[in-house]
Every structure is written in structure tokens, then in C-alpha cells.
Amino acid sequence: MNERYRRIQRIDSTQFGRIDIAEDQLSGQKCVIKTIYKSSGSIRIHQWRMEVRVLSEIHSKFTSKLLDVFEDDNSYSLVQTYIPGDNMNLWMQQSYRKRRKLRKKLMMEWMNAIQDVHKIGFLYIDIKPSNCIILDQHLFLIDFNSCIEIGQSQVVSASRENIESYLMDNRKKEIETDLLGITKMMKRLFPFHISFRFYPFFIRKKL
């Protein structure tokens, strides 16, 4: 492992890789390290590289930031900003029913984050609450390893809960693909009317 970073808490670990909260010993700041083992196979390594690519290109106040990338004999690792908030699933259980205005604000920030992915030529695809962090009444989008280029036909990876016919067919995937996923998720999360009118007109008119 890169000696600059000291792992202090493991968030997740599988046979394919691990995710840790770490300390940058140069800055003293906490960060998140996502590691994929070289033995994981081409699809998972592709997903890791896709996340590096998207994070290196996106400029958004609604997403995590890429800080570093390094490699050793057995693995590849990316380092990104640590966002010490609540996973949206947890936030939903605790407080989301109490604050209607805040729910609307978070919904708009979610839409803005997805739009920022679209601006650099990618679809987010893996739209689900666990890929959002709530911190100080703001929403941040994380986990970009299922992104694909706009116009690509094949979805390389997506959560099982989002495996729908519009994702798995062989047609080219356009911005409308993410809009369908957003609408499906928003209707589940927020008890008020959701429509494409929330999406910026200059994007919507292309659909």
C-alpha cells in the first residue's frame, strides 16, 4: 500500500476488493480508498477504471472528488474525498418524512448531480439511495463504477434492483435511460408528484 495513507477503518471487504476510511499522513485529512484486486477479473477492473475516469473528469459540488490513484503488485486503488454523512437509506429511516422542503431540496441536488455526470458524456445508471450521502442537509453522489458513455448499448454493471428491460436490451442508452431510473426511484422515495419537468430544459429538449 502507498505509505502516504494509513487505513483506519474498513467499510467493506469482499474477495474482489475492499473499501477503507484512511488518513492522508501529509494533510492529516480523512479520505476513502477503494481497492480492487488484480485477480478480480476484467469486468470489475473495468468498473474500477470507469470510476477513476468519471471522477477525474467531473467537476461538481454534488459528488466526491478524486484525490489520488496508485497501484501495487496485487491491486489498484483510488483515493477520494471522505464524506462523513448518512447513507440515504439510513436518513430515510430516521428523518425524511419530517421535512418536506428538505426532501425537495435533496431531490433537486440529486438531479443536479446526475446532470453533472451527463455533462461530461456519461450515464450514471446505478440510481439508488445507497449511492447517496446526506451531509449538512446536502446530497452527495458516490460510486461511479457502473457509469457508461452516453450512446453505449451495453450496461457493464448495475445493481440487481435496477435491472430493468430498458437497461438490459441492446438499444443505445441515452439520457432518457437515467431519467427513467430517476423517476422510478423518486416515486419510491418522495411522497409527492415527480415528473421530467424537474430536469433542466436544455437537456430535456434533446430527449
PDB file of C-alpha atoms in Angstrom:
ATOM      1  CA  MET A   1       0.000   0.000   0.000  1.00  0.00           C
ATOM      2  CA  ASN A   2       1.058   3.585  -0.612  1.00  0.00           C
ATOM      3  CA  GLU A   3       2.781   4.717   2.597  1.00  0.00           C
ATOM      4  CA  ARG A   4       1.143   8.115   2.393  1.00  0.00           C
ATOM      5  CA  TYR A   5      -2.203   6.672   3.532  1.00  0.00           C
ATOM      6  CA  ARG A   6      -2.949   4.911   6.818  1.00  0.00           C
ATOM      7  CA  ARG A   7      -6.097   2.797   6.793  1.00  0.00           C
ATOM      8  CA  ILE A   8      -8.105   3.430   9.962  1.00  0.00           C
ATOM      9  CA  GLN A   9     -11.500   1.780   9.350  1.00  0.00           C
ATOM     10  CA  ARG A  10     -12.685  -0.884   6.942  1.00  0.00           C
ATOM     11  CA  ILE A  11     -16.075  -0.103   5.401  1.00  0.00           C
ATOM     12  CA  ASP A  12     -16.443  -3.156   3.178  1.00  0.00           C
ATOM     13  CA  SER A  13     -14.406  -6.145   2.077  1.00  0.00           C
ATOM     14  CA  THR A  14     -15.027  -8.927  -0.461  1.00  0.00           C
ATOM     15  CA  GLN A  15     -12.948 -11.424  -2.377  1.00  0.00           C
ATOM     16  CA  PHE A  16     -12.651  -8.802  -5.129  1.00  0.00           C
ATOM     17  CA  GLY A  17     -11.532  -5.771  -3.152  1.00  0.00           C
ATOM     18  CA  ARG A  18     -12.052  -3.535  -0.146  1.00  0.00           C
ATOM     19  CA  ILE A  19     -13.092  -0.024   0.852  1.00  0.00           C
ATOM     20  CA  ASP A  20     -11.437   1.782   3.763  1.00  0.00           C
ATOM     21  CA  ILE A  21     -11.516   5.118   5.515  1.00  0.00           C
ATOM     22  CA  ALA A  22      -7.916   6.268   5.708  1.00  0.00           C
ATOM     23  CA  GLU A  23      -5.830   9.201   6.867  1.00  0.00           C
ATOM     24  CA  ASP A  24      -3.667  11.147   4.461  1.00  0.00           C
ATOM     25  CA  GLN A  25      -0.498  11.471   6.533  1.00  0.00           C
ATOM     26  CA  LEU A  26       0.641  14.528   4.566  1.00  0.00           C
ATOM     27  CA  SER A  27      -2.515  16.597   5.037  1.00  0.00           C
ATOM     28  CA  GLY A  28      -3.995  14.886   8.096  1.00  0.00           C
ATOM     29  CA  GLN A  29      -7.353  14.666   6.277  1.00  0.00           C
ATOM     30  CA  LYS A  30      -9.568  11.610   6.154  1.00  0.00           C
ATOM     31  CA  CYS A  31     -10.201  10.036   2.759  1.00  0.00           C
ATOM     32  CA  VAL A  32     -11.727   6.890   1.263  1.00  0.00           C
ATOM     33  CA  ILE A  33      -9.618   4.260  -0.504  1.00  0.00           C
ATOM     34  CA  LYS A  34     -11.295   1.869  -2.945  1.00  0.00           C
ATOM     35  CA  THR A  35      -9.101  -1.103  -3.807  1.00  0.00           C
ATOM     36  CA  ILE A  36      -9.708  -3.738  -6.477  1.00  0.00           C
ATOM     37  CA  TYR A  37      -7.565  -6.865  -6.607  1.00  0.00           C
ATOM     38  CA  LYS A  38      -5.899  -7.676  -9.912  1.00  0.00           C
ATOM     39  CA  SER A  39      -7.282 -11.214  -9.614  1.00  0.00           C
ATOM     40  CA  SER A  40     -10.864  -9.869  -9.706  1.00  0.00           C
ATOM     41  CA  GLY A  41     -11.290 -10.232 -13.451  1.00  0.00           C
ATOM     42  CA  SER A  42     -11.690  -7.874 -16.372  1.00  0.00           C
ATOM     43  CA  ILE A  43     -15.250  -6.686 -15.634  1.00  0.00           C
ATOM     44  CA  ARG A  44     -14.543  -5.497 -12.091  1.00  0.00           C
ATOM     45  CA  ILE A  45     -11.256  -3.918 -13.132  1.00  0.00           C
ATOM     46  CA  HIS A  46     -13.159  -2.145 -15.923  1.00  0.00           C
ATOM     47  CA  GLN A  47     -15.614  -0.827 -13.321  1.00  0.00           C
ATOM     48  CA  TRP A  48     -12.749   0.472 -11.173  1.00  0.00           C
ATOM     49  CA  ARG A  49     -11.181   2.215 -14.169  1.00  0.00           C
ATOM     50  CA  MET A  50     -14.535   3.713 -15.143  1.00  0.00           C
ATOM     51  CA  GLU A  51     -14.893   5.246 -11.675  1.00  0.00           C
ATOM     52  CA  VAL A  52     -11.398   6.740 -11.957  1.00  0.00           C
ATOM     53  CA  ARG A  53     -12.265   8.148 -15.372  1.00  0.00           C
ATOM     54  CA  VAL A  54     -15.539   9.745 -14.295  1.00  0.00           C
ATOM     55  CA  LEU A  55     -14.119  11.180 -11.065  1.00  0.00           C
ATOM     56  CA  SER A  56     -11.137  12.620 -12.920  1.00  0.00           C
ATOM     57  CA  GLU A  57     -13.394  14.442 -15.408  1.00  0.00           C
ATOM     58  CA  ILE A  58     -16.365  15.567 -13.339  1.00  0.00           C
ATOM     59  CA  HIS A  59     -16.448  18.977 -11.664  1.00  0.00           C
ATOM     60  CA  SER A  60     -19.449  19.037  -9.370  1.00  0.00           C
ATOM     61  CA  LYS A  61     -20.224  20.233  -5.869  1.00  0.00           C
ATOM     62  CA  PHE A  62     -22.613  17.276  -5.563  1.00  0.00           C
ATOM     63  CA  THR A  63     -20.039  14.459  -5.896  1.00  0.00           C
ATOM     64  CA  SER A  64     -16.973  13.058  -4.193  1.00  0.00           C
ATOM     65  CA  LYS A  65     -13.583  14.145  -5.590  1.00  0.00           C
ATOM     66  CA  LEU A  66     -10.701  12.032  -6.881  1.00  0.00           C
ATOM     67  CA  LEU A  67      -7.525  12.680  -4.871  1.00  0.00           C
ATOM     68  CA  ASP A  68      -5.047  10.009  -5.936  1.00  0.00           C
ATOM     69  CA  VAL A  69      -4.566   6.709  -7.780  1.00  0.00           C
ATOM     70  CA  PHE A  70      -1.905   4.104  -7.097  1.00  0.00           C
ATOM     71  CA  GLU A  71      -1.014   0.502  -7.894  1.00  0.00           C
ATOM     72  CA  ASP A  72       0.946  -2.287  -6.222  1.00  0.00           C
ATOM     73  CA  ASP A  73       1.774  -5.856  -7.208  1.00  0.00           C
ATOM     74  CA  ASN A  74      -1.682  -7.189  -6.340  1.00  0.00           C
ATOM     75  CA  SER A  75      -4.170  -4.352  -6.599  1.00  0.00           C
ATOM     76  CA  TYR A  76      -5.303  -0.993  -7.951  1.00  0.00           C
ATOM     77  CA  SER A  77      -6.511   1.753  -5.586  1.00  0.00           C
ATOM     78  CA  LEU A  78      -8.235   5.094  -5.938  1.00  0.00           C
ATOM     79  CA  VAL A  79      -8.418   7.716  -3.211  1.00  0.00           C
ATOM     80  CA  GLN A  80     -11.383  10.055  -2.950  1.00  0.00           C
ATOM     81  CA  THR A  81     -12.774  12.614  -0.546  1.00  0.00           C
ATOM     82  CA  TYR A  82     -14.395  11.307   2.623  1.00  0.00           C
ATOM     83  CA  ILE A  83     -17.985  12.482   3.119  1.00  0.00           C
ATOM     84  CA  PRO A  84     -18.908  11.795   6.771  1.00  0.00           C
ATOM     85  CA  GLY A  85     -22.687  11.867   6.366  1.00  0.00           C
ATOM     86  CA  ASP A  86     -25.523   9.358   6.482  1.00  0.00           C
ATOM     87  CA  ASN A  87     -26.292   6.925   3.721  1.00  0.00           C
ATOM     88  CA  MET A  88     -29.633   7.939   2.215  1.00  0.00           C
ATOM     89  CA  ASN A  89     -31.198   4.625   3.246  1.00  0.00           C
ATOM     90  CA  LEU A  90     -30.379   5.422   6.890  1.00  0.00           C
ATOM     91  CA  TRP A  91     -31.505   9.030   6.517  1.00  0.00           C
ATOM     92  CA  MET A  92     -34.831   7.850   5.106  1.00  0.00           C
ATOM     93  CA  GLN A  93     -35.428   5.651   8.132  1.00  0.00           C
ATOM     94  CA  GLN A  94     -34.607   8.408  10.602  1.00  0.00           C
ATOM     95  CA  SER A  95     -35.903  11.714   9.346  1.00  0.00           C
ATOM     96  CA  TYR A  96     -37.005  12.053   5.747  1.00  0.00           C
ATOM     97  CA  ARG A  97     -40.775  12.052   6.486  1.00  0.00           C
ATOM     98  CA  LYS A  98     -40.483  15.072   8.785  1.00  0.00           C
ATOM     99  CA  ARG A  99     -39.127  17.738   6.434  1.00  0.00           C
ATOM    100  CA  ARG A 100     -40.911  18.234   3.129  1.00  0.00           C
ATOM    101  CA  LYS A 101     -38.866  21.251   1.984  1.00  0.00           C
ATOM    102  CA  LEU A 102     -35.613  19.475   2.700  1.00  0.00           C
ATOM    103  CA  ARG A 103     -36.802  16.419   0.775  1.00  0.00           C
ATOM    104  CA  LYS A 104     -37.489  18.594  -2.264  1.00  0.00           C
ATOM    105  CA  LYS A 105     -34.092  20.283  -1.936  1.00  0.00           C
ATOM    106  CA  LEU A 106     -32.293  16.929  -1.764  1.00  0.00           C
ATOM    107  CA  MET A 107     -34.245  15.682  -4.765  1.00  0.00           C
ATOM    108  CA  MET A 108     -33.074  18.663  -6.810  1.00  0.00           C
ATOM    109  CA  GLU A 109     -29.468  18.141  -5.708  1.00  0.00           C
ATOM    110  CA  TRP A 110     -29.725  14.506  -6.765  1.00  0.00           C
ATOM    111  CA  MET A 111     -30.984  15.583 -10.172  1.00  0.00           C
ATOM    112  CA  ASN A 112     -28.175  18.146 -10.440  1.00  0.00           C
ATOM    113  CA  ALA A 113     -25.568  15.524  -9.592  1.00  0.00           C
ATOM    114  CA  ILE A 114     -26.862  13.190 -12.303  1.00  0.00           C
ATOM    115  CA  GLN A 115     -26.929  16.094 -14.748  1.00  0.00           C
ATOM    116  CA  ASP A 116     -23.265  16.828 -13.963  1.00  0.00           C
ATOM    117  CA  VAL A 117     -22.461  13.235 -14.952  1.00  0.00           C
ATOM    118  CA  HIS A 118     -24.346  13.761 -18.217  1.00  0.00           C
ATOM    119  CA  LYS A 119     -22.411  16.957 -18.946  1.00  0.00           C
ATOM    120  CA  ILE A 120     -19.149  15.004 -19.237  1.00  0.00           C
ATOM    121  CA  GLY A 121     -20.700  12.431 -21.562  1.00  0.00           C
ATOM    122  CA  PHE A 122     -21.704   9.605 -19.221  1.00  0.00           C
ATOM    123  CA  LEU A 123     -24.854   7.978 -17.860  1.00  0.00           C
ATOM    124  CA  TYR A 124     -24.914   7.179 -14.158  1.00  0.00           C
ATOM    125  CA  ILE A 125     -27.082   4.010 -14.484  1.00  0.00           C
ATOM    126  CA  ASP A 126     -26.883   2.728 -10.877  1.00  0.00           C
ATOM    127  CA  ILE A 127     -29.512   5.034  -9.382  1.00  0.00           C
ATOM    128  CA  LYS A 128     -30.328   4.020  -5.801  1.00  0.00           C
ATOM    129  CA  PRO A 129     -30.401   5.574  -2.292  1.00  0.00           C
ATOM    130  CA  SER A 130     -27.285   3.754  -1.078  1.00  0.00           C
ATOM    131  CA  ASN A 131     -25.254   5.696  -3.655  1.00  0.00           C
ATOM    132  CA  CYS A 132     -26.134   8.990  -1.959  1.00  0.00           C
ATOM    133  CA  ILE A 133     -24.728  10.547   1.210  1.00  0.00           C
ATOM    134  CA  ILE A 134     -26.588  13.229   3.181  1.00  0.00           C
ATOM    135  CA  LEU A 135     -24.335  15.717   4.987  1.00  0.00           C
ATOM    136  CA  ASP A 136     -25.345  19.082   6.488  1.00  0.00           C
ATOM    137  CA  GLN A 137     -28.647  18.986   4.574  1.00  0.00           C
ATOM    138  CA  HIS A 138     -26.924  18.436   1.233  1.00  0.00           C
ATOM    139  CA  LEU A 139     -26.805  15.383  -1.018  1.00  0.00           C
ATOM    140  CA  PHE A 140     -23.600  13.954  -2.479  1.00  0.00           C
ATOM    141  CA  LEU A 141     -23.428  11.288  -5.181  1.00  0.00           C
ATOM    142  CA  ILE A 142     -20.886   8.477  -4.789  1.00  0.00           C
ATOM    143  CA  ASP A 143     -19.985   5.227  -6.602  1.00  0.00           C
ATOM    144  CA  PHE A 144     -19.453   5.798 -10.313  1.00  0.00           C
ATOM    145  CA  ASN A 145     -18.274   2.332 -11.348  1.00  0.00           C
ATOM    146  CA  SER A 146     -21.467   1.483 -13.249  1.00  0.00           C
ATOM    147  CA  CYS A 147     -21.317   4.567 -15.481  1.00  0.00           C
ATOM    148  CA  ILE A 148     -21.297   4.123 -19.237  1.00  0.00           C
ATOM    149  CA  GLU A 149     -20.764   6.561 -22.089  1.00  0.00           C
ATOM    150  CA  ILE A 150     -23.908   8.173 -23.483  1.00  0.00           C
ATOM    151  CA  GLY A 151     -24.920   6.219 -26.596  1.00  0.00           C
ATOM    152  CA  GLN A 152     -23.326   2.958 -25.454  1.00  0.00           C
ATOM    153  CA  SER A 153     -25.518  -0.138 -25.817  1.00  0.00           C
ATOM    154  CA  GLN A 154     -24.209  -2.462 -23.123  1.00  0.00           C
ATOM    155  CA  VAL A 155     -24.551  -1.878 -19.378  1.00  0.00           C
ATOM    156  CA  VAL A 156     -21.460  -3.427 -17.832  1.00  0.00           C
ATOM    157  CA  SER A 157     -22.728  -3.431 -14.264  1.00  0.00           C
ATOM    158  CA  ALA A 158     -25.782  -2.316 -12.332  1.00  0.00           C
ATOM    159  CA  SER A 159     -27.435  -3.270  -9.063  1.00  0.00           C
ATOM    160  CA  ARG A 160     -29.969  -6.090  -9.301  1.00  0.00           C
ATOM    161  CA  GLU A 161     -32.734  -3.809  -8.078  1.00  0.00           C
ATOM    162  CA  ASN A 162     -32.201  -1.673 -11.197  1.00  0.00           C
ATOM    163  CA  ILE A 163     -32.003  -4.475 -13.770  1.00  0.00           C
ATOM    164  CA  GLU A 164     -34.931  -3.457 -15.973  1.00  0.00           C
ATOM    165  CA  SER A 165     -35.655  -4.124 -19.623  1.00  0.00           C
ATOM    166  CA  TYR A 166     -34.657  -0.582 -20.554  1.00  0.00           C
ATOM    167  CA  LEU A 167     -31.182  -1.278 -19.099  1.00  0.00           C
ATOM    168  CA  MET A 168     -30.567  -4.768 -20.401  1.00  0.00           C
ATOM    169  CA  ASP A 169     -31.719  -4.540 -24.021  1.00  0.00           C
ATOM    170  CA  ASN A 170     -29.293  -3.833 -26.882  1.00  0.00           C
ATOM    171  CA  ARG A 171     -30.528  -0.361 -27.750  1.00  0.00           C
ATOM    172  CA  LYS A 172     -28.263   2.644 -27.305  1.00  0.00           C
ATOM    173  CA  LYS A 173     -28.601   4.196 -23.873  1.00  0.00           C
ATOM    174  CA  GLU A 174     -29.302   7.916 -23.841  1.00  0.00           C
ATOM    175  CA  ILE A 175     -30.080  10.481 -21.122  1.00  0.00           C
ATOM    176  CA  GLU A 176     -33.661   9.194 -21.085  1.00  0.00           C
ATOM    177  CA  THR A 177     -32.295   5.963 -19.578  1.00  0.00           C
ATOM    178  CA  ASP A 178     -31.190   7.777 -16.419  1.00  0.00           C
ATOM    179  CA  LEU A 179     -34.407   9.824 -16.362  1.00  0.00           C
ATOM    180  CA  LEU A 180     -36.425   6.615 -16.193  1.00  0.00           C
ATOM    181  CA  GLY A 181     -34.268   5.382 -13.323  1.00  0.00           C
ATOM    182  CA  ILE A 182     -34.534   8.709 -11.506  1.00  0.00           C
ATOM    183  CA  THR A 183     -38.315   8.821 -11.883  1.00  0.00           C
ATOM    184  CA  LYS A 184     -38.677   5.243 -10.650  1.00  0.00           C
ATOM    185  CA  MET A 185     -36.548   5.939  -7.589  1.00  0.00           C
ATOM    186  CA  MET A 186     -38.035   9.329  -6.789  1.00  0.00           C
ATOM    187  CA  LYS A 187     -41.574   7.980  -6.809  1.00  0.00           C
ATOM    188  CA  ARG A 188     -40.473   5.412  -4.275  1.00  0.00           C
ATOM    189  CA  LEU A 189     -38.622   7.867  -2.053  1.00  0.00           C
ATOM    190  CA  PHE A 190     -40.684  11.023  -2.117  1.00  0.00           C
ATOM    191  CA  PRO A 191     -44.472  11.178  -1.494  1.00  0.00           C
ATOM    192  CA  PHE A 192     -45.230  13.947  -3.988  1.00  0.00           C
ATOM    193  CA  HIS A 193     -45.536  14.190  -7.751  1.00  0.00           C
ATOM    194  CA  ILE A 194     -42.367  13.589  -9.774  1.00  0.00           C
ATOM    195  CA  SER A 195     -42.049  14.378 -13.457  1.00  0.00           C
ATOM    196  CA  PHE A 196     -39.417  15.196 -16.067  1.00  0.00           C
ATOM    197  CA  ARG A 197     -40.228  18.898 -15.608  1.00  0.00           C
ATOM    198  CA  PHE A 198     -37.615  18.954 -12.818  1.00  0.00           C
ATOM    199  CA  TYR A 199     -34.869  18.157 -15.312  1.00  0.00           C
ATOM    200  CA  PRO A 200     -33.232  21.223 -16.959  1.00  0.00           C
ATOM    201  CA  PHE A 201     -34.970  22.167 -20.205  1.00  0.00           C
ATOM    202  CA  PHE A 202     -31.795  22.356 -22.300  1.00  0.00           C
ATOM    203  CA  ILE A 203     -31.202  18.668 -21.528  1.00  0.00           C
ATOM    204  CA  ARG A 204     -34.856  17.578 -21.619  1.00  0.00           C
ATOM    205  CA  LYS A 205     -35.481  19.008 -25.076  1.00  0.00           C
ATOM    206  CA  LYS A 206     -32.937  16.584 -26.542  1.00  0.00           C
ATOM    207  CA  LEU A 207     -34.937  13.525 -25.482  1.00  0.00           C
TER     208      LEU A 207
END
